[in-house]
Coordinates of C-alpha atoms in Angstrom, one line a residue:
Chain A
X1 CA 114.1 86.9 118.4
X2 CA 116.8 88.0 115.9
X3 CA 116.1 88.8 112.3
X4 CA 117.3 86.1 109.9
X5 CA 118.5 87.1 106.5
X6 CA 118.0 84.5 103.7
X7 CA 120.0 85.1 100.5
X8 CA 119.4 83.9 97.0
X9 CA 115.7 83.4 97.2
X10 CA 113.6 83.2 94.0
X11 CA 111.1 86.0 93.1
X12 CA 107.9 85.0 91.4
X13 CA 106.9 88.5 90.6
X14 CA 107.4 88.0 86.8
X15 CA 108.7 85.5 84.3
X16 CA 112.3 86.7 84.9
X17 CA 112.4 84.7 88.2
X18 CA 115.2 86.6 89.7
X19 CA 117.2 84.3 92.0
X20 CA 119.3 87.0 93.8
X21 CA 116.7 88.1 96.3
X22 CA 117.5 88.5 100.0
X23 CA 114.7 88.5 102.5
X24 CA 114.7 89.5 106.2
X25 CA 112.6 87.0 108.2
X26 CA 111.5 87.1 111.8
X27 CA 109.2 84.6 113.5
X28 CA 107.9 83.3 110.2
X29 CA 107.1 86.8 108.8
X30 CA 108.9 88.7 106.1
X31 CA 110.1 92.1 107.3
X32 CA 112.1 93.4 104.3
X33 CA 113.0 92.4 100.8
X34 CA 116.3 93.3 99.3
X35 CA 117.4 93.3 95.6
X36 CA 113.9 92.8 94.2
X37 CA 112.1 95.4 92.1
X38 CA 108.9 97.1 93.2
X39 CA 106.8 94.5 91.5
X40 CA 108.6 91.6 93.1
X41 CA 108.7 93.3 96.5
X42 CA 104.9 93.8 96.4
X43 CA 104.5 90.1 95.6
X44 CA 106.8 89.0 98.5
X45 CA 106.0 91.5 101.2
X46 CA 102.8 90.9 103.2
X47 CA 100.4 93.7 102.4
X48 CA 96.9 94.7 103.5
X49 CA 96.0 95.4 99.9
X50 CA 96.3 91.6 99.1
X51 CA 93.7 89.7 101.1
X52 CA 95.0 86.2 101.5
X53 CA 92.8 83.1 102.0
X54 CA 93.9 81.0 104.9
X55 CA 91.2 78.2 104.9
X56 CA 89.2 76.4 102.3
X57 CA 85.6 77.5 101.5
X58 CA 82.6 75.5 100.5
X59 CA 79.6 77.6 99.4
X60 CA 81.2 80.7 100.9
X61 CA 81.6 79.1 104.4
X62 CA 84.8 77.8 106.0
X63 CA 85.6 74.1 105.7
X64 CA 88.4 71.7 106.3
X65 CA 90.7 70.7 103.4
X66 CA 89.3 67.2 103.4
X67 CA 85.7 68.4 103.1
X68 CA 86.6 70.9 100.4
X69 CA 88.5 68.4 98.4
X70 CA 85.6 65.9 98.8
X71 CA 83.1 68.5 97.6
X72 CA 85.4 69.5 94.7
X73 CA 85.8 65.8 93.6
X74 CA 82.0 65.3 93.9
X75 CA 81.4 68.3 91.6
X76 CA 84.1 67.1 89.1
X77 CA 82.6 63.6 89.0
X78 CA 79.1 64.9 88.3
X79 CA 80.3 67.3 85.5
X80 CA 79.5 66.7 81.9
X81 CA 82.8 68.3 81.0
X82 CA 85.5 69.9 83.0
X83 CA 87.4 73.0 81.8
X84 CA 90.6 73.7 83.6
X85 CA 91.6 77.4 83.4
X86 CA 94.9 78.9 84.2
X87 CA 98.4 77.4 84.6
X88 CA 100.6 80.4 84.2
X89 CA 100.8 81.2 88.0
X90 CA 101.6 77.7 89.3
X91 CA 104.7 75.6 89.5
X92 CA 105.9 73.2 86.8
X93 CA 104.8 70.3 89.0
X94 CA 101.3 71.7 89.2
X95 CA 101.2 72.3 85.5
X96 CA 102.2 68.6 84.9
X97 CA 99.4 67.7 87.3
X98 CA 96.9 69.8 85.4
X99 CA 97.9 68.0 82.2
X100 CA 97.5 64.7 83.9
X101 CA 94.1 65.6 85.3
X102 CA 92.9 66.8 81.9
X103 CA 94.1 63.6 80.3
X104 CA 92.5 61.4 83.0
X105 CA 89.1 63.0 83.2
X106 CA 89.0 64.3 79.6
X107 CA 89.0 67.9 80.6
X108 CA 89.7 70.9 78.4
X109 CA 92.5 73.3 79.2
X110 CA 91.9 77.1 78.9
X111 CA 95.4 78.7 78.9
X112 CA 96.1 82.5 79.0
X113 CA 97.5 83.7 75.6
X114 CA 97.0 80.3 74.1
X115 CA 95.9 81.9 70.8
X116 CA 99.2 83.7 70.6
X117 CA 101.2 80.6 71.5
X118 CA 99.4 78.7 68.8
X119 CA 100.2 81.3 66.1
X120 CA 103.8 81.4 67.3
X121 CA 104.0 77.6 67.1
X122 CA 102.5 77.5 63.6
X123 CA 104.9 80.2 62.5
X124 CA 107.9 78.5 64.1
X125 CA 107.0 75.2 62.4
X126 CA 106.9 77.0 59.1
X127 CA 109.9 79.2 59.4
X128 CA 112.1 77.8 62.1
X129 CA 113.4 79.8 65.0
X130 CA 116.7 80.8 66.7
X131 CA 116.1 81.1 70.5
X132 CA 118.6 82.4 73.0
X133 CA 119.1 82.2 76.8
X134 CA 119.7 85.2 79.1
X135 CA 123.2 83.9 79.5
X136 CA 123.8 84.4 75.8
X137 CA 122.3 87.9 76.0
X138 CA 124.8 88.7 78.8
X139 CA 127.9 87.0 77.4
X140 CA 127.6 87.4 73.7
X141 CA 125.1 90.0 72.6
X142 CA 126.3 93.3 71.4
X143 CA 122.9 94.5 70.1
X144 CA 119.8 94.0 72.1
X145 CA 116.5 94.9 70.5
X146 CA 113.1 95.2 72.3
X147 CA 110.4 95.0 69.7
X148 CA 107.0 96.2 71.1
X149 CA 108.3 95.1 74.5
X150 CA 108.4 97.3 77.6
X151 CA 110.3 95.4 80.3
X152 CA 110.9 98.4 82.5
X153 CA 107.2 98.2 83.5
X154 CA 106.6 94.5 83.2
X155 CA 109.8 92.8 84.1
X156 CA 111.8 95.7 85.6
X157 CA 115.1 93.8 86.0
X158 CA 115.3 92.4 82.5
X159 CA 117.4 95.3 81.3
X160 CA 119.9 94.8 84.2
X161 CA 120.1 91.0 83.5
X162 CA 120.8 91.5 79.8
X163 CA 121.9 95.0 78.6
X164 CA 123.8 96.2 81.7
X165 CA 125.3 92.9 82.8
X166 CA 128.9 92.4 81.9
X167 CA 129.5 89.1 80.2
X168 CA 132.4 86.9 79.2
X169 CA 132.8 88.4 75.8
X170 CA 131.2 91.8 76.6
X171 CA 133.2 92.7 79.7
X172 CA 132.3 96.4 79.6
X173 CA 128.6 95.8 79.8
X174 CA 126.5 98.6 78.4
X175 CA 129.5 100.4 76.9
X176 CA 129.8 97.7 74.3
X177 CA 126.1 96.7 74.0
X178 CA 123.6 98.8 72.0
X179 CA 120.0 98.9 73.1
X180 CA 117.4 99.5 70.4
X181 CA 113.6 99.8 71.1
X182 CA 110.9 99.6 68.5
X183 CA 107.4 100.5 69.9
X184 CA 104.1 102.2 69.2
X185 CA 104.6 104.7 72.0
X186 CA 107.5 106.2 73.9
X187 CA 107.7 103.6 76.6
X188 CA 110.0 103.9 79.7
X189 CA 112.3 101.3 78.1
X190 CA 112.7 103.6 75.1
X191 CA 113.7 106.5 77.3
X192 CA 117.4 105.5 77.6
X193 CA 117.7 103.4 74.4
X194 CA 120.5 104.1 71.9
X195 CA 118.2 103.7 69.0
X196 CA 114.5 104.6 69.3
X197 CA 112.0 103.8 66.6
X198 CA 108.4 105.0 67.1
X199 CA 106.0 103.0 64.9
X200 CA 103.1 104.9 63.4
X201 CA 99.6 103.2 63.3
X202 CA 101.0 99.8 64.3
X203 CA 102.9 99.6 61.1
X204 CA 105.5 97.2 62.4
X205 CA 105.5 95.4 59.1
X206 CA 106.7 98.6 57.5
X207 CA 109.7 98.7 59.9
X208 CA 110.4 95.1 59.2
X209 CA 110.3 95.6 55.4
X210 CA 112.6 98.6 55.7
X211 CA 115.1 96.6 57.8
X212 CA 115.0 93.6 55.5
X213 CA 115.6 95.8 52.4
X214 CA 118.3 97.8 54.3
X215 CA 120.2 94.6 55.2
X216 CA 119.9 93.5 51.6
X217 CA 121.8 96.6 50.6
X218 CA 119.0 99.0 49.6
X219 CA 118.7 102.5 50.8
X220 CA 116.5 103.1 53.9
X221 CA 114.7 106.5 53.9
X222 CA 114.0 106.7 57.6
X223 CA 117.2 107.7 59.4
X224 CA 116.4 106.0 62.7
X225 CA 115.6 102.7 60.9
X226 CA 118.8 103.2 59.0
X227 CA 120.7 103.5 62.3
X228 CA 119.2 100.2 63.4
X229 CA 120.2 98.6 60.1
X230 CA 123.7 99.8 60.5
X231 CA 123.8 98.5 64.0
X232 CA 122.6 95.1 62.7
X233 CA 125.3 95.1 60.1
X234 CA 128.1 95.8 62.5
X235 CA 126.8 93.6 65.3
X236 CA 128.2 90.1 66.0
X237 CA 125.3 88.8 68.0
X238 CA 121.8 90.4 68.1
X239 CA 119.2 89.3 70.6
X240 CA 115.6 90.3 69.7
X241 CA 113.0 90.4 72.5
X242 CA 109.5 90.4 71.0
X243 CA 106.8 91.7 73.4
X244 CA 103.2 92.3 74.2
X245 CA 102.7 95.0 71.6
X246 CA 102.8 92.5 68.8
X247 CA 102.2 89.3 70.7
X248 CA 98.5 89.8 71.3
X249 CA 95.6 88.3 69.5
X250 CA 94.2 91.6 68.2
X251 CA 97.5 92.6 66.5
X252 CA 98.2 89.1 65.2
X253 CA 94.7 88.8 63.7
X254 CA 95.0 92.2 62.2
X255 CA 98.5 91.5 60.7
X256 CA 98.4 87.8 59.8
X257 CA 101.7 87.7 58.0
X258 CA 103.8 89.7 60.4
X259 CA 105.1 86.8 62.6
X260 CA 106.1 84.8 59.6
X261 CA 107.9 87.8 58.2
X262 CA 109.7 88.4 61.5
X263 CA 110.9 84.8 61.8
X264 CA 112.0 84.8 58.2
X265 CA 113.9 88.0 58.8
X266 CA 115.7 86.4 61.8
X267 CA 116.6 83.4 59.8
X268 CA 117.8 85.4 56.9
X269 CA 119.9 87.7 59.1
X270 CA 121.6 84.7 60.6
X271 CA 123.5 84.1 57.3
X272 CA 126.0 86.9 58.2
X273 CA 125.7 87.3 62.0
X274 CA 124.0 85.5 64.9
X275 CA 120.5 86.8 65.4
X276 CA 118.1 85.1 67.9
X277 CA 114.6 85.9 69.1
X278 CA 112.8 85.4 72.4
X279 CA 109.0 86.0 72.8
X280 CA 108.3 87.7 76.1
X281 CA 105.3 86.6 78.3
X282 CA 105.3 88.1 81.7
X283 CA 103.2 85.7 83.9
X284 CA 105.7 84.1 86.1
X285 CA 105.4 80.6 84.7
X286 CA 104.0 81.3 81.3
X287 CA 107.0 79.5 79.8
X288 CA 106.4 76.5 82.0
X289 CA 102.9 76.0 80.5
X290 CA 104.3 76.2 77.0
X291 CA 107.0 73.6 77.7
X292 CA 104.5 71.3 79.5
X293 CA 101.9 71.6 76.7
X294 CA 104.6 71.0 74.1
X295 CA 105.8 67.8 75.7
X296 CA 102.4 66.5 76.9
X297 CA 101.4 63.2 75.4
X298 CA 97.8 63.5 76.5
X299 CA 95.0 64.1 74.1
X300 CA 92.9 67.0 75.3
X301 CA 91.3 70.1 73.9
X302 CA 93.2 73.4 74.6
X303 CA 92.0 76.9 73.9
X304 CA 92.5 80.6 75.0
X305 CA 91.1 81.5 78.3
X306 CA 89.4 84.5 76.7
X307 CA 87.3 82.0 74.6
X308 CA 86.1 80.3 77.8
X309 CA 82.4 81.4 77.4
X310 CA 82.1 79.8 74.0
X311 CA 83.4 76.5 75.2
X312 CA 81.4 76.1 78.4
X313 CA 77.8 74.8 78.4
X314 CA 75.2 73.9 81.1
X315 CA 76.5 71.0 83.1
X316 CA 80.1 71.8 82.7
X317 CA 82.4 72.7 85.6
X318 CA 85.3 75.2 85.6
X319 CA 88.4 74.5 87.7
X320 CA 90.2 77.9 87.9
X321 CA 93.8 77.0 88.9
X322 CA 95.8 80.0 90.1
X323 CA 93.9 82.3 87.6
X324 CA 91.4 85.0 88.2
X325 CA 89.2 84.0 85.2
X326 CA 86.3 86.3 86.1
X327 CA 88.5 89.4 85.8
X328 CA 89.9 88.3 82.4
X329 CA 86.8 89.2 80.4
X330 CA 83.2 90.3 80.9
X331 CA 82.1 87.0 79.3
X332 CA 83.8 85.0 82.0
X333 CA 82.1 87.1 84.7
X334 CA 78.7 86.4 83.1
X335 CA 79.6 82.7 82.9
X336 CA 80.4 82.5 86.6
X337 CA 77.2 84.4 87.5
X338 CA 75.1 82.1 85.3
X339 CA 75.5 79.3 87.7
X340 CA 78.2 77.2 86.1
X341 CA 80.1 75.8 89.1
X342 CA 83.6 77.1 89.7
X343 CA 86.2 75.4 91.8
X344 CA 88.9 77.9 92.5
X345 CA 92.5 77.2 93.6
X346 CA 94.1 80.5 94.6
X347 CA 95.9 81.8 97.7
X348 CA 94.3 85.3 97.4
X349 CA 90.8 86.5 97.4
X350 CA 89.7 87.5 93.8
X351 CA 86.3 87.9 92.0
X352 CA 86.8 84.3 90.9
X353 CA 87.1 83.0 94.5
X354 CA 84.1 85.1 95.4
X355 CA 82.0 83.4 92.7
X356 CA 83.4 79.9 93.3
X357 CA 81.5 77.1 94.9
X358 CA 84.6 75.5 96.4
X359 CA 87.8 77.5 97.2
X360 CA 91.1 75.6 97.9
X361 CA 93.8 78.0 99.0
X362 CA 97.3 76.6 98.4
X363 CA 100.5 77.8 100.1
X364 CA 102.1 80.6 98.1
X365 CA 104.5 79.2 95.5
X366 CA 107.9 80.8 95.7
X367 CA 107.3 82.2 99.2
X368 CA 105.9 79.3 101.4
X369 CA 106.3 76.3 99.1
X370 CA 108.9 75.4 96.5
X371 CA 109.0 73.4 93.3
X372 CA 110.3 74.4 89.9
X373 CA 109.4 77.1 87.4
X374 CA 110.5 77.9 83.9
X375 CA 112.1 81.3 83.3
X376 CA 111.2 83.3 80.2
X377 CA 114.1 81.9 78.3
X378 CA 113.1 78.3 79.0
X379 CA 115.5 77.6 81.8
X380 CA 114.0 75.6 84.6
X381 CA 114.8 77.0 88.1
X382 CA 114.2 75.6 91.6
X383 CA 112.1 78.0 93.6
X384 CA 114.0 78.8 96.9
X385 CA 111.5 80.0 99.5
X386 CA 112.1 82.3 102.5
X387 CA 109.3 80.8 104.6
X388 CA 108.3 77.3 105.6
X389 CA 105.0 75.9 104.5
X390 CA 102.4 76.7 107.3
X391 CA 100.9 73.7 109.1
X392 CA 97.8 72.5 107.5
X393 CA 98.4 74.1 104.1
X394 CA 99.1 72.3 100.9
X395 CA 101.1 73.4 97.8
X396 CA 99.4 73.8 94.5
X397 CA 100.9 70.5 93.3
X398 CA 99.7 68.6 96.4
X399 CA 96.2 69.9 96.0
X400 CA 96.2 68.8 92.4
X401 CA 97.6 65.4 93.3
X402 CA 94.7 65.0 95.9
X403 CA 92.2 66.0 93.3
X404 CA 93.7 63.7 90.8
X405 CA 93.4 60.8 93.2
X406 CA 89.8 61.6 94.1
X407 CA 88.4 62.6 90.7
Chain B
X1 CA 126.6 119.1 81.2
X2 CA 125.3 115.5 81.5
X3 CA 127.3 112.8 79.6
X4 CA 130.5 114.8 79.0
X5 CA 133.5 112.5 78.6
X6 CA 137.2 112.9 78.0
X7 CA 136.8 112.9 74.3
X8 CA 134.4 115.9 74.4
X9 CA 137.0 117.8 76.4
X10 CA 139.8 116.7 74.1
X11 CA 138.0 118.1 71.1
X12 CA 138.1 121.6 72.8
X13 CA 141.9 121.4 73.4
X14 CA 144.5 122.6 70.8
X15 CA 145.4 118.9 70.2
X16 CA 149.0 119.8 69.5
X17 CA 150.5 117.2 71.9
X18 CA 153.2 119.8 72.8
X19 CA 153.6 118.4 76.3
X20 CA 154.0 121.9 77.7
X21 CA 151.6 120.8 80.5
X22 CA 153.7 117.7 81.0
X23 CA 151.5 115.3 79.2
X24 CA 149.7 114.5 75.9
X25 CA 146.4 116.3 75.2
X26 CA 144.1 113.2 75.7
X27 CA 145.7 112.6 79.1
X28 CA 145.3 116.3 79.9
X29 CA 141.6 116.0 79.1
X30 CA 141.2 113.1 81.5
X31 CA 143.0 115.1 84.2
X32 CA 140.8 118.1 83.6
X33 CA 137.7 115.9 84.2
X34 CA 139.3 114.5 87.4
X35 CA 139.8 118.1 88.6
X36 CA 143.6 117.6 89.1
X37 CA 144.4 120.1 86.2
X38 CA 142.8 123.4 85.2
X39 CA 142.3 124.7 81.7
X40 CA 144.9 127.4 82.4
X41 CA 147.6 124.7 82.8
X42 CA 147.6 124.3 79.0
X43 CA 149.7 127.2 77.6
X44 CA 148.4 126.9 74.0
X45 CA 144.8 127.3 75.0
X46 CA 145.5 130.7 76.4
X47 CA 146.3 132.0 72.9
X48 CA 143.7 134.4 71.6
X49 CA 142.6 132.1 68.8
X50 CA 141.5 129.5 71.3
X51 CA 139.6 131.9 73.5
X52 CA 136.2 130.4 72.6
X53 CA 137.3 126.9 73.5
X54 CA 138.8 128.1 76.7
X55 CA 135.4 129.5 77.8
X56 CA 133.7 126.2 77.0
X57 CA 136.4 124.3 79.0
X58 CA 135.9 126.6 81.9
X59 CA 132.2 126.1 81.8
X60 CA 132.8 122.3 82.0
X61 CA 135.3 122.4 84.8
X62 CA 133.9 125.1 87.0
X63 CA 131.1 123.0 88.5
X64 CA 133.7 120.3 89.3
X65 CA 135.8 122.7 91.3
X66 CA 132.7 123.7 93.3
X67 CA 131.5 120.2 93.9
X68 CA 132.3 119.3 97.5
X69 CA 129.8 116.4 97.6
X70 CA 128.4 114.1 95.0
X71 CA 125.3 116.2 94.3
X72 CA 123.2 113.0 93.8
X73 CA 119.5 113.5 94.5
X74 CA 117.4 110.4 94.7
X75 CA 113.7 110.6 94.1
X76 CA 112.4 107.4 95.7
X77 CA 108.8 108.0 94.6
X78 CA 109.8 107.8 91.0
X79 CA 112.0 104.7 91.5
X80 CA 110.6 101.3 90.5
X81 CA 113.6 99.3 91.6
X82 CA 114.8 98.2 88.1
X83 CA 118.3 98.0 89.6
X84 CA 120.0 99.6 86.6
X85 CA 121.9 102.0 89.0
X86 CA 123.1 99.1 91.1
X87 CA 124.6 97.2 88.1
X88 CA 125.6 100.2 85.9
X89 CA 127.5 102.0 88.7
X90 CA 131.2 101.5 88.0
X91 CA 132.0 101.3 91.7
X92 CA 129.6 98.6 92.8
X93 CA 131.4 95.8 91.0
X94 CA 134.6 96.7 92.7
X95 CA 133.0 95.6 96.0
X96 CA 130.7 92.8 94.7
X97 CA 131.5 90.5 91.8
X98 CA 127.9 89.5 91.4
X99 CA 127.2 93.0 90.1
X100 CA 129.4 92.2 87.0
X101 CA 126.9 89.5 85.9
X102 CA 123.8 91.6 86.5
X103 CA 122.9 90.2 89.9
X104 CA 122.7 92.0 93.1
X105 CA 125.0 91.3 96.0
X106 CA 124.1 89.0 98.9
X107 CA 123.4 90.4 102.3
X108 CA 125.1 91.6 104.4
X109 CA 126.0 94.2 101.8
X110 CA 129.7 94.4 101.1
X111 CA 131.2 97.6 102.5
X112 CA 131.5 100.3 99.8
X113 CA 128.4 99.4 97.8
X114 CA 126.8 102.6 96.7
X115 CA 123.4 101.6 95.4
X116 CA 121.2 98.8 96.7
X117 CA 117.5 97.9 96.4
X118 CA 115.3 97.7 99.5
X119 CA 111.6 96.9 99.4
X120 CA 111.6 97.7 95.7
X121 CA 113.2 101.1 96.0
X122 CA 116.8 102.2 95.4
X123 CA 118.8 103.4 98.4
X124 CA 122.2 105.0 98.6
X125 CA 124.3 103.0 101.1
X126 CA 127.9 104.4 101.1
X127 CA 128.2 107.6 99.2
X128 CA 131.8 108.1 100.3
X129 CA 132.9 105.6 97.7
X130 CA 131.2 107.4 94.8
X131 CA 133.6 108.5 92.1
X132 CA 132.2 112.0 92.4
X133 CA 133.1 112.1 96.1
X134 CA 136.5 110.6 96.6
X135 CA 139.6 112.4 95.1
X136 CA 140.4 112.5 92.3
X137 CA 136.8 113.4 91.7
X138 CA 135.4 112.5 88.3
X139 CA 132.3 113.8 86.6
X140 CA 130.7 110.3 86.6
X141 CA 127.0 110.4 85.8
X142 CA 126.3 106.8 84.8
X143 CA 123.5 106.3 87.3
X144 CA 121.8 109.5 86.2
X145 CA 122.2 108.8 82.5
X146 CA 120.7 105.3 82.5
X147 CA 117.9 105.6 85.1
X148 CA 114.7 105.1 83.0
X149 CA 112.5 106.8 85.5
X150 CA 114.6 109.9 85.9
X151 CA 114.7 109.1 89.6
X152 CA 118.4 110.1 90.0
X153 CA 119.5 113.6 89.4
X154 CA 123.0 115.1 89.8
X155 CA 122.8 118.7 90.8
X156 CA 126.3 120.1 90.1

């Protein structure tokens, strides 16, 4: 049978959700992936290193979907409290289902990076924010700053989709766009930047102060920071990506005023030129969780997935949805080993599925089943999939709908 | 020699705009980089006071004369498929408009595309369209300059 090439598929390798992927398919198997980065290709290509789960498990033994769902519903009904963990690796429809389930059964949600999201939200409420879309970075930006962000490793095609793309008002692409990187270490992203600022001892606040005073007309002693200040002054539109180096709970707890200062700086800079900020979270639907939680009308408890052990007691049940909670922290592993029942919904074998009492493997979102997801800039995209959903498998949203009906 | 442009060459010329070579100095600099003119085609640069600049110009243009192929060496092991070479390459957008907006071309690849990504690695598809290959050859090094993994090296 001939090889069929499918164009414009969506990659769920990272939050960039590239929609220009081409895939060669023969007899329902993926033979080659074109236009995706290494990270995306590894997600899409079948590989022996990624053991996939093909059938549900109950107590470590194979079972039918119906039996596994019935057992999962029985465990959920008998629970004192249910904690739903995950949400960043499932479709928007599944996230909406998670929120519905949490509202219906009074469950708590444990979301990755929720601590950071909460601090960001508080800071945004206090100081306001100017967001931007990737389209604006392509068409309008002439200065693109990555602050403690290393997309070359974590979202490899982000530079191509912003700095190197030629836009409506920036038709020469990189020739008219300046790339500046501020980071604690010489990251690969910094390698080819026009302005490179290495921060000592996580003193990001010092760099921010220097930039603020430089833009206010004072002299900046560090020549590199001075270069960045000059680039700010001459730019028409600056887009600022803020990354994992400062968007982590250790840094934010250690530097409590930094986020407020950064947002105030962005707002103040907007008086003379357009400056906008975008926080970078790399899980492929991290932005979807944020949007769904922000618009959820349900009343339920929400906390960071790292704090799971302190929120779970005897009699509680954990529903790990598309998230390997056991690998997240040692506390979670101990929790799973202590006998707290875990229901895992994941298409691949992980330490969490190994410890789970019931495993429900969904079809792989973005490859076997569609739906929608939210790109890192908040744009919702339809997932275009190269393969058809295998017979007998259910998507993450369908599994959740069944659980919702039975619980 | 990486990153030399016409302005760098122009700075080494006498900048008299005398037109003894048939053109203005800036245009002559561009032609030098293309390989269609030689430093000796500029009479004022042969004057003794410009001897040092003449040597520097020869050092720049000599490798171009010798280059019969592009000299591009691609280290696939180092490549992580970021696609910067695909989009930054000035030739690729000529054959695929998608490259202008930062997206990769659909398959089948348009004829003439130089760089493309396959299974997460960069591949050279049609080297004969490279600006370093087809006459008038230019000393284009865009792919080498911007590759964050140093996976592309131009050995000329």
